[in-house]
Amino acid sequence: MEAPFASPDPVAEPQAYQRLLLSLVADDDPAEVQAATPAEVRRLLESAGPDLRRRPAPGEWSVLECVGHIVDAEVVSAGRYRWILAHDEPPLIGYDQDRWVERLRHQDDEPTALLALFEPLRAANLALWRSTDTAERARVGRHAERGPESLELSFRLIAGHDRFHLRQAWQTLEMVRGGPSRG
């Protein structure tokens, strides 16, 4: 059975991946989407309980690994946002999400440590966003895989990324428990 949270490969199909993330935000305010994520992550971690580290299948991420990836994306985005604002068309390197999850050992992470990093970083990134004007949001960096990306596009992508990986994590929890988890 194919995972219900499958997506286009971010490296092999960068535009399709970008379209998917943007479709998950649609016309919603990306700052509101991102502001809601920390509470949703906390709810997810509490709901997962003893199933936090269970993988639905070999090679698929556990709930904890999904959360670790959301945190990794926030770390990377924090740098990208600042490079875009401070430099003229800076290069934005990509990263191998599976390699980061594996080599940073997210399966062994403590949820409280992930939250201790994620929540203040997300708050700082939201404050940075609120401090920017239209011209600053139009500034561009050059993503290694996806090409030119404005600050606004990068920020919207992270909102979609949040929704995608939260959905993946909830579906993972359903799969490891053998039924619906969200109620």
Tab-separated table of C-alpha atoms in Angstrom:
chain	number	residue	atom	x	y	z
A	1	MET	CA	0.000	0.000	0.000
A	2	GLU	CA	1.399	3.394	-0.948
A	3	ALA	CA	1.756	5.858	1.902
A	4	PRO	CA	-1.097	8.386	1.807
A	5	PHE	CA	1.428	11.147	2.496
A	6	ALA	CA	3.608	10.495	-0.556
A	7	SER	CA	4.778	13.578	-2.406
A	8	PRO	CA	6.821	14.465	-5.451
A	9	ASP	CA	10.546	14.107	-4.799
A	10	PRO	CA	11.842	17.556	-3.769
A	11	VAL	CA	15.074	17.086	-5.759
A	12	ALA	CA	13.882	15.136	-8.822
A	13	GLU	CA	10.594	17.067	-9.183
A	14	PRO	CA	11.247	20.436	-7.513
A	15	GLN	CA	8.461	22.388	-9.229
A	16	ALA	CA	5.854	19.692	-8.533
A	17	TYR	CA	6.966	19.594	-4.891
A	18	GLN	CA	6.738	23.382	-4.683
A	19	ARG	CA	3.230	23.336	-6.222
A	20	LEU	CA	2.117	20.710	-3.703
A	21	LEU	CA	3.306	22.763	-0.720
A	22	LEU	CA	1.725	25.941	-2.066
A	23	SER	CA	-1.574	24.115	-2.663
A	24	LEU	CA	-1.678	23.170	1.020
A	25	VAL	CA	-1.623	26.858	1.960
A	26	ALA	CA	-3.757	28.183	-0.911
A	27	ASP	CA	-5.131	31.588	0.137
A	28	ASP	CA	-4.484	31.128	3.858
A	29	ASP	CA	-2.194	33.579	5.628
A	30	PRO	CA	1.152	31.755	5.849
A	31	ALA	CA	2.004	33.528	9.107
A	32	GLU	CA	-1.214	32.252	10.705
A	33	VAL	CA	-0.512	28.734	9.429
A	34	GLN	CA	2.997	28.843	10.864
A	35	ALA	CA	1.851	30.406	14.142
A	36	ALA	CA	-0.536	27.472	14.666
A	37	THR	CA	2.118	24.810	14.092
A	38	PRO	CA	3.833	24.748	17.518
A	39	ALA	CA	0.546	23.987	19.308
A	40	GLU	CA	-0.288	21.319	16.726
A	41	VAL	CA	3.164	19.750	17.169
A	42	ARG	CA	2.644	19.685	20.949
A	43	ARG	CA	-0.786	18.063	20.502
A	44	LEU	CA	0.681	15.506	18.136
A	45	LEU	CA	3.523	14.613	20.501
A	46	GLU	CA	1.112	14.245	23.424
A	47	SER	CA	-1.256	12.117	21.351
A	48	ALA	CA	1.515	9.840	20.113
A	49	GLY	CA	2.501	8.694	23.599
A	50	PRO	CA	4.259	5.325	23.424
A	51	ASP	CA	3.824	5.212	19.625
A	52	LEU	CA	6.050	8.250	19.145
A	53	ARG	CA	9.011	6.259	17.769
A	54	ARG	CA	7.119	3.547	15.894
A	55	ARG	CA	7.605	3.513	12.145
A	56	PRO	CA	4.702	2.442	9.939
A	57	ALA	CA	7.071	0.533	7.645
A	58	PRO	CA	10.811	0.132	7.098
A	59	GLY	CA	12.285	3.288	5.589
A	60	GLU	CA	9.347	5.475	6.669
A	61	TRP	CA	9.541	8.093	9.386
A	62	SER	CA	8.068	7.816	12.855
A	63	VAL	CA	6.021	10.656	14.332
A	64	LEU	CA	9.139	11.840	16.150
A	65	GLU	CA	11.177	11.815	12.941
A	66	CYS	CA	8.458	13.862	11.186
A	67	VAL	CA	8.669	16.415	13.985
A	68	GLY	CA	12.469	16.385	13.807
A	69	HIS	CA	12.211	17.161	10.102
A	70	ILE	CA	9.847	20.077	10.737
A	71	VAL	CA	12.427	21.436	13.182
A	72	ASP	CA	15.248	20.935	10.658
A	73	ALA	CA	13.268	22.857	8.044
A	74	GLU	CA	12.809	25.723	10.490
A	75	VAL	CA	16.547	25.840	11.188
A	76	VAL	CA	17.338	25.892	7.468
A	77	SER	CA	14.621	28.450	6.712
A	78	ALA	CA	15.854	30.779	9.448
A	79	GLY	CA	19.153	31.058	7.586
A	80	ARG	CA	17.548	31.315	4.165
A	81	TYR	CA	15.224	34.134	5.220
A	82	ARG	CA	18.138	36.111	6.599
A	83	TRP	CA	20.389	35.464	3.588
A	84	ILE	CA	17.636	36.643	1.262
A	85	LEU	CA	17.113	39.818	3.271
A	86	ALA	CA	20.799	40.629	3.791
A	87	HIS	CA	22.370	39.586	0.475
A	88	ASP	CA	21.636	40.121	-3.193
A	89	GLU	CA	20.396	36.863	-4.734
A	90	PRO	CA	22.299	34.574	-2.369
A	91	PRO	CA	22.663	30.874	-3.127
A	92	LEU	CA	20.309	28.736	-1.040
A	93	ILE	CA	21.675	25.238	-0.705
A	94	GLY	CA	19.362	22.277	-0.568
A	95	TYR	CA	19.645	19.462	1.922
A	96	ASP	CA	18.879	15.767	1.949
A	97	GLN	CA	15.976	15.491	4.388
A	98	ASP	CA	16.359	11.742	4.864
A	99	ARG	CA	20.068	12.097	5.576
A	100	TRP	CA	19.378	14.823	8.162
A	101	VAL	CA	16.692	12.727	9.894
A	102	GLU	CA	19.034	9.732	9.988
A	103	ARG	CA	22.358	11.391	10.805
A	104	LEU	CA	20.933	13.854	13.296
A	105	ARG	CA	19.291	10.809	14.922
A	106	HIS	CA	15.826	12.251	15.262
A	107	GLN	CA	14.514	8.804	16.219
A	108	ASP	CA	16.500	9.215	19.451
A	109	ASP	CA	15.532	12.842	20.111
A	110	GLU	CA	13.702	13.945	23.205
A	111	PRO	CA	10.480	15.718	22.216
A	112	THR	CA	11.074	18.464	24.777
A	113	ALA	CA	14.474	19.224	23.242
A	114	LEU	CA	12.936	19.514	19.766
A	115	LEU	CA	10.262	21.868	21.093
A	116	ALA	CA	12.873	23.916	22.971
A	117	LEU	CA	14.590	24.585	19.652
A	118	PHE	CA	11.529	24.874	17.427
A	119	GLU	CA	9.224	27.160	19.381
A	120	PRO	CA	11.558	30.145	19.933
A	121	LEU	CA	13.024	29.819	16.436
A	122	ARG	CA	9.544	29.822	14.901
A	123	ALA	CA	8.627	32.848	17.023
A	124	ALA	CA	11.776	34.661	15.837
A	125	ASN	CA	11.042	33.817	12.202
A	126	LEU	CA	7.464	35.048	12.537
A	127	ALA	CA	8.698	38.281	14.120
A	128	LEU	CA	11.177	38.700	11.271
A	129	TRP	CA	8.364	38.166	8.734
A	130	ARG	CA	6.145	40.744	10.437
A	131	SER	CA	9.005	43.265	10.308
A	132	THR	CA	9.378	43.016	6.518
A	133	ASP	CA	7.669	45.126	3.901
A	134	THR	CA	6.497	44.235	0.393
A	135	ALA	CA	9.839	45.117	-1.221
A	136	GLU	CA	11.774	42.980	1.254
A	137	ARG	CA	9.401	40.060	0.760
A	138	ALA	CA	10.086	40.274	-2.992
A	139	ARG	CA	13.864	39.847	-2.500
A	140	VAL	CA	15.153	36.635	-4.065
A	141	GLY	CA	17.598	33.885	-3.274
A	142	ARG	CA	18.652	31.175	-5.731
A	143	HIS	CA	17.641	27.755	-4.447
A	144	ALA	CA	20.014	25.046	-5.668
A	145	GLU	CA	17.159	22.772	-6.774
A	146	ARG	CA	14.199	25.086	-7.383
A	147	GLY	CA	15.801	28.226	-8.767
A	148	PRO	CA	14.791	31.774	-7.762
A	149	GLU	CA	12.687	31.993	-4.604
A	150	SER	CA	11.534	35.195	-2.985
A	151	LEU	CA	11.284	35.606	0.758
A	152	GLU	CA	7.510	35.516	0.374
A	153	LEU	CA	7.591	32.283	-1.614
A	154	SER	CA	10.020	30.695	0.854
A	155	PHE	CA	7.772	31.690	3.746
A	156	ARG	CA	4.650	30.300	2.027
A	157	LEU	CA	6.483	27.058	1.251
A	158	ILE	CA	7.280	26.532	4.925
A	159	ALA	CA	3.609	26.983	5.809
A	160	GLY	CA	2.737	24.260	3.288
A	161	HIS	CA	5.651	22.165	4.547
A	162	ASP	CA	4.222	22.380	8.068
A	163	ARG	CA	0.820	21.192	6.893
A	164	PHE	CA	2.278	18.406	4.772
A	165	HIS	CA	4.483	16.933	7.491
A	166	LEU	CA	1.911	17.356	10.248
A	167	ARG	CA	-0.535	15.436	8.059
A	168	GLN	CA	2.167	12.836	7.436
A	169	ALA	CA	2.806	12.504	11.179
A	170	TRP	CA	-0.896	12.115	12.023
A	171	GLN	CA	-1.271	9.524	9.261
A	172	THR	CA	1.806	7.737	10.568
A	173	LEU	CA	0.210	7.573	13.992
A	174	GLU	CA	-2.978	6.143	12.468
A	175	MET	CA	-0.970	3.534	10.577
A	176	VAL	CA	1.049	2.349	13.581
A	177	ARG	CA	-2.114	2.135	15.665
A	178	GLY	CA	-4.166	0.509	12.937
A	179	GLY	CA	-6.902	3.143	12.836
A	180	PRO	CA	-7.861	6.831	13.077
A	181	SER	CA	-5.965	8.881	15.682
A	182	ARG	CA	-7.316	12.404	15.330
A	183	GLY	CA	-10.927	11.870	16.262
